[in-house]
PDB file of C-alpha atoms in Angstrom:
ATOM      1  CA  PHE X   7      12.174 -37.075  82.341  1.00 42.00           C
ATOM      2  CA  GLY X   8      12.456 -34.693  85.174  1.00 48.00           C
ATOM      3  CA  ARG X   9      11.209 -31.608  86.393  1.00 50.00           C
ATOM      4  CA  GLU X  10      11.148 -29.732  83.155  1.00 51.00           C
ATOM      5  CA  ALA X  11       8.550 -32.467  81.704  1.00 48.00           C
ATOM      6  CA  VAL X  12       6.094 -31.602  84.105  1.00 48.00           C
ATOM      7  CA  GLU X  13       6.470 -27.813  84.789  1.00 54.00           C
ATOM      8  CA  GLY X  14       6.898 -24.784  82.613  1.00 52.00           C
ATOM      9  CA  GLU X  15       5.776 -23.729  78.837  1.00 48.00           C
ATOM     10  CA  HIS X  16       7.690 -26.893  77.106  1.00 43.00           C
ATOM     11  CA  LYS X  17       6.235 -29.445  79.327  1.00 50.00           C
ATOM     12  CA  ALA X  18       6.152 -32.706  77.553  1.00 47.00           C
ATOM     13  CA  PHE X  19       3.564 -34.429  79.755  1.00 49.00           C
ATOM     14  CA  PRO X  20       0.384 -33.160  81.770  1.00 53.00           C
ATOM     15  CA  PRO X  21       0.912 -33.089  85.331  1.00 56.00           C
ATOM     16  CA  SER X  22       0.613 -36.511  86.986  1.00 62.00           C
ATOM     17  CA  PRO X  23      -2.511 -36.335  89.174  1.00 64.00           C
ATOM     18  CA  LEU X  24      -0.404 -37.530  91.947  1.00 66.00           C
ATOM     19  CA  ILE X  25       1.869 -34.412  91.686  1.00 68.00           C
ATOM     20  CA  ALA X  26      -0.593 -32.035  90.691  1.00 70.00           C
ATOM     21  CA  SER X  27      -2.169 -31.681  93.903  1.00 75.00           C
ATOM     22  CA  TRP X  28       0.975 -31.099  96.068  1.00 76.00           C
ATOM     23  CA  ASP X  29       2.097 -27.753  97.371  1.00 81.00           C
ATOM     24  CA  GLU X  30       5.559 -26.342  95.824  1.00 79.00           C
ATOM     25  CA  ASP X  31       7.692 -27.574  99.072  1.00 84.00           C
ATOM     26  CA  MET X  32       6.403 -31.272  98.453  1.00 82.00           C
ATOM     27  CA  VAL X  33       7.101 -31.067  94.640  1.00 77.00           C
ATOM     28  CA  ALA X  34      10.660 -29.684  95.486  1.00 78.00           C
ATOM     29  CA  GLU X  35      11.293 -32.418  97.908  1.00 79.00           C
ATOM     30  CA  TYR X  36      10.164 -35.018  95.283  1.00 78.00           C
ATOM     31  CA  PHE X  37      12.531 -33.615  92.859  1.00 78.00           C
ATOM     32  CA  THR X  38      15.311 -33.256  95.176  1.00 78.00           C
ATOM     33  CA  LEU X  39      15.540 -37.057  95.217  1.00 79.00           C
ATOM     34  CA  PHE X  40      14.208 -37.954  91.606  1.00 80.00           C
ATOM     35  CA  GLU X  41      15.636 -35.093  89.374  1.00 83.00           C
ATOM     36  CA  PRO X  42      17.815 -36.283  86.505  1.00 87.00           C
ATOM     37  CA  LEU X  43      21.400 -35.894  86.522  1.00 89.00           C
ATOM     38  CA  PRO X  44      23.114 -34.537  83.542  1.00 87.00           C
ATOM     39  CA  VAL X  45      26.075 -36.648  82.110  1.00 87.00           C
ATOM     40  CA  ASN X  46      28.440 -35.691  79.504  1.00 81.00           C
ATOM     41  CA  THR X  47      29.439 -39.379  78.577  1.00 85.00           C
ATOM     42  CA  GLU X  48      28.214 -42.699  78.983  1.00 88.00           C
ATOM     43  CA  TYR X  49      28.849 -43.802  82.452  1.00 92.00           C
ATOM     44  CA  ASP X  50      29.657 -47.340  83.293  1.00 93.00           C
ATOM     45  CA  GLU X  51      27.683 -48.713  86.670  1.00 94.00           C
ATOM     46  CA  GLU X  52      30.418 -47.636  89.097  1.00 95.00           C
ATOM     47  CA  GLU X  53      30.404 -43.898  87.737  1.00 94.00           C
ATOM     48  CA  MET X  54      26.678 -44.003  87.995  1.00 94.00           C
ATOM     49  CA  VAL X  55      26.636 -44.818  91.645  1.00 96.00           C
ATOM     50  CA  GLN X  56      29.155 -42.439  92.392  1.00 95.00           C
ATOM     51  CA  ALA X  57      27.406 -39.526  90.622  1.00 94.00           C
ATOM     52  CA  ILE X  58      24.079 -40.533  92.125  1.00 94.00           C
ATOM     53  CA  GLN X  59      25.674 -40.726  95.838  1.00 95.00           C
ATOM     54  CA  ASP X  60      27.646 -37.276  95.141  1.00 94.00           C
ATOM     55  CA  LYS X  61      24.358 -35.740  94.164  1.00 92.00           C
ATOM     56  CA  TRP X  62      22.299 -36.923  97.215  1.00 91.00           C
ATOM     57  CA  ARG X  63      25.278 -36.007  99.657  1.00 93.00           C
ATOM     58  CA  GLU X  64      25.176 -32.577  98.199  1.00 92.00           C
ATOM     59  CA  GLN X  65      21.420 -32.477  98.562  1.00 88.00           C
ATOM     60  CA  GLY X  66      21.753 -33.842 102.103  1.00 89.00           C
ATOM     61  CA  ILE X  67      19.856 -37.009 101.304  1.00 89.00           C
ATOM     62  CA  SER X  68      20.347 -39.832 103.678  1.00 91.00           C
ATOM     63  CA  PHE X  69      18.753 -42.907 104.646  1.00 92.00           C
ATOM     64  CA  GLN X  70      18.073 -44.804 108.113  1.00 92.00           C
ATOM     65  CA  GLU X  71      19.055 -48.451 107.619  1.00 90.00           C
ATOM     66  CA  GLY X  72      16.474 -50.804 108.764  1.00 93.00           C
ATOM     67  CA  SER X  73      14.060 -53.513 107.483  1.00 95.00           C
ATOM     68  CA  TYR X  74      12.380 -50.879 104.945  1.00 96.00           C
ATOM     69  CA  SER X  75      14.333 -49.286 101.937  1.00 97.00           C
ATOM     70  CA  LEU X  76      14.068 -47.225  98.828  1.00 96.00           C
ATOM     71  CA  ILE X  77      14.676 -49.150  95.706  1.00 97.00           C
ATOM     72  CA  THR X  78      15.576 -46.937  92.698  1.00 96.00           C
ATOM     73  CA  PHE X  79      16.007 -48.129  89.132  1.00 96.00           C
ATOM     74  CA  TRP X  80      18.566 -45.720  87.315  1.00 95.00           C
ATOM     75  CA  ARG X  81      19.149 -45.601  83.569  1.00 94.00           C
ATOM     76  CA  GLN X  82      20.838 -43.059  80.924  1.00 92.00           C
ATOM     77  CA  ASN X  83      18.976 -41.598  78.005  1.00 83.00           C
ATOM     78  CA  SER X  84      19.356 -38.510  76.094  1.00 79.00           C
ATOM     79  CA  GLY X  85      22.453 -37.105  78.342  1.00 84.00           C
ATOM     80  CA  LYS X  86      20.604 -37.884  81.477  1.00 88.00           C
ATOM     81  CA  MET X  87      20.679 -40.267  84.113  1.00 91.00           C
ATOM     82  CA  ALA X  88      17.227 -40.773  85.827  1.00 90.00           C
ATOM     83  CA  VAL X  89      15.036 -42.867  88.024  1.00 91.00           C
ATOM     84  CA  SER X  90      12.881 -45.127  85.728  1.00 90.00           C
ATOM     85  CA  HIS X  91      11.246 -46.919  88.591  1.00 92.00           C
ATOM     86  CA  ALA X  92      11.020 -46.686  92.226  1.00 93.00           C
ATOM     87  CA  ALA X  93       9.733 -49.119  95.045  1.00 96.00           C
ATOM     88  CA  VAL X  94       9.806 -49.889  98.723  1.00 97.00           C
ATOM     89  CA  LEU X  95      11.454 -53.073  99.606  1.00 98.00           C
ATOM     90  CA  ALA X  96      10.357 -54.613 103.097  1.00 98.00           C
ATOM     91  CA  GLU X  97      12.471 -57.199 104.865  1.00 96.00           C
ATOM     92  CA  THR X  98      10.233 -59.841 106.584  1.00 94.00           C
ATOM     93  CA  GLY X  99      11.157 -62.876 108.458  1.00 92.00           C
ATOM     94  CA  GLU X 100      10.317 -64.908 105.326  1.00 93.00           C
ATOM     95  CA  GLY X 101      11.900 -62.917 102.654  1.00 96.00           C
ATOM     96  CA  TYR X 102      11.273 -59.550 101.044  1.00 98.00           C
ATOM     97  CA  LEU X 103       8.252 -57.565 100.070  1.00 97.00           C
ATOM     98  CA  LEU X 104       8.405 -55.147  97.104  1.00 98.00           C
ATOM     99  CA  PHE X 105       5.773 -52.405  97.232  1.00 97.00           C
ATOM    100  CA  GLU X 106       5.275 -50.640  93.760  1.00 95.00           C
ATOM    101  CA  LYS X 107       3.024 -48.675  91.586  1.00 90.00           C
ATOM    102  CA  THR X 108       3.750 -50.091  88.107  1.00 84.00           C
ATOM    103  CA  ASN X 109       0.987 -47.781  86.329  1.00 79.00           C
ATOM    104  CA  PRO X 110      -0.438 -44.448  87.438  1.00 73.00           C
ATOM    105  CA  LEU X 111      -4.018 -45.772  87.035  1.00 79.00           C
ATOM    106  CA  SER X 112      -3.151 -49.069  88.956  1.00 85.00           C
ATOM    107  CA  PRO X 113      -3.291 -49.736  92.438  1.00 90.00           C
ATOM    108  CA  TYR X 114      -0.156 -50.201  94.586  1.00 92.00           C
ATOM    109  CA  ALA X 115       1.098 -53.870  94.406  1.00 95.00           C
ATOM    110  CA  ALA X 116       2.859 -56.235  96.946  1.00 96.00           C
ATOM    111  CA  THR X 117       5.255 -58.903  95.489  1.00 96.00           C
ATOM    112  CA  ARG X 118       6.910 -61.410  97.679  1.00 97.00           C
ATOM    113  CA  PHE X 119      10.706 -62.491  97.042  1.00 97.00           C
ATOM    114  CA  SER X 120      13.145 -64.965  98.636  1.00 97.00           C
ATOM    115  CA  SER X 121      16.068 -62.700  97.836  1.00 97.00           C
ATOM    116  CA  THR X 122      17.409 -59.506  96.473  1.00 96.00           C
ATOM    117  CA  ALA X 123      18.803 -61.452  94.033  1.00 97.00           C
ATOM    118  CA  GLU X 124      15.259 -62.197  92.721  1.00 98.00           C
ATOM    119  CA  VAL X 125      14.205 -58.588  93.266  1.00 98.00           C
ATOM    120  CA  LYS X 126      16.968 -57.357  91.112  1.00 97.00           C
ATOM    121  CA  GLN X 127      16.018 -59.863  88.190  1.00 97.00           C
ATOM    122  CA  TYR X 128      12.430 -59.023  88.623  1.00 97.00           C
ATOM    123  CA  LEU X 129      13.175 -55.288  88.186  1.00 97.00           C
ATOM    124  CA  TYR X 130      15.618 -55.539  85.188  1.00 97.00           C
ATOM    125  CA  ASP X 131      13.138 -58.044  83.287  1.00 96.00           C
ATOM    126  CA  MET X 132      10.108 -55.546  84.112  1.00 94.00           C
ATOM    127  CA  MET X 133      12.259 -52.574  82.637  1.00 94.00           C
ATOM    128  CA  ALA X 134      13.235 -54.747  79.546  1.00 95.00           C
ATOM    129  CA  LEU X 135       9.638 -55.177  78.843  1.00 94.00           C
ATOM    130  CA  ASP X 136       8.831 -51.723  79.165  1.00 90.00           C
ATOM    131  CA  CYS X 137      11.786 -50.721  76.894  1.00 90.00           C
ATOM    132  CA  ALA X 138      10.881 -53.348  74.476  1.00 93.00           C
ATOM    133  CA  ARG X 139       7.599 -51.492  74.039  1.00 90.00           C
ATOM    134  CA  TYR X 140       9.265 -48.483  72.729  1.00 87.00           C
ATOM    135  CA  ASP X 141      12.103 -50.437  70.739  1.00 89.00           C
ATOM    136  CA  SER X 142      14.793 -49.069  73.131  1.00 87.00           C
ATOM    137  CA  PRO X 143      17.226 -51.084  75.109  1.00 89.00           C
ATOM    138  CA  VAL X 144      17.748 -50.948  78.746  1.00 92.00           C
ATOM    139  CA  GLY X 145      21.241 -49.766  78.323  1.00 90.00           C
ATOM    140  CA  THR X 146      23.516 -49.256  81.068  1.00 92.00           C
ATOM    141  CA  TYR X 147      21.799 -49.104  84.645  1.00 95.00           C
ATOM    142  CA  VAL X 148      22.046 -49.328  88.327  1.00 97.00           C
ATOM    143  CA  ILE X 149      19.645 -50.656  90.845  1.00 98.00           C
ATOM    144  CA  LEU X 150      20.070 -48.938  94.069  1.00 97.00           C
ATOM    145  CA  GLN X 151      18.873 -49.856  97.725  1.00 97.00           C
ATOM    146  CA  ASN X 152      18.606 -46.613  99.348  1.00 95.00           C
ATOM    147  CA  GLY X 153      22.237 -45.162  98.362  1.00 92.00           C
ATOM    148  CA  ARG X 154      24.155 -48.515  97.429  1.00 95.00           C
ATOM    149  CA  PRO X 155      24.034 -50.973  94.816  1.00 96.00           C
ATOM    150  CA  LEU X 156      21.279 -53.713  95.380  1.00 94.00           C
TER     151      LEU X 156
END
């Protein structure tokens, strides 16, 4: 759940093979985008979006709008707000393609959807199944397309 989980003497997880081969600059760029945000109280969806947008603005993160976008699924847990899943969404003439990696050992997958509402429902259902494995609710969440709610 953030940089402390993969670095330092108190790391909770072995470094991901995908991150382990990166240099310091690449790791810093990754965590600039995906570092969890501390929260003092339970945020509602609007407060979550605002906090994420404020953090990204502080970090100088911006997005070019086009037919491709970053999709991030943010949840709250243990006093932090963090990305639980990320994917790339491509708008095509026939709908949308969601490119994602659902498991470090699995290949990337592309799934076709007719609407962004279908993408949002799929992401929620996938997260709910994952959370159910750990007997944990999804809780308050937001799904962002670049820096705005999907």
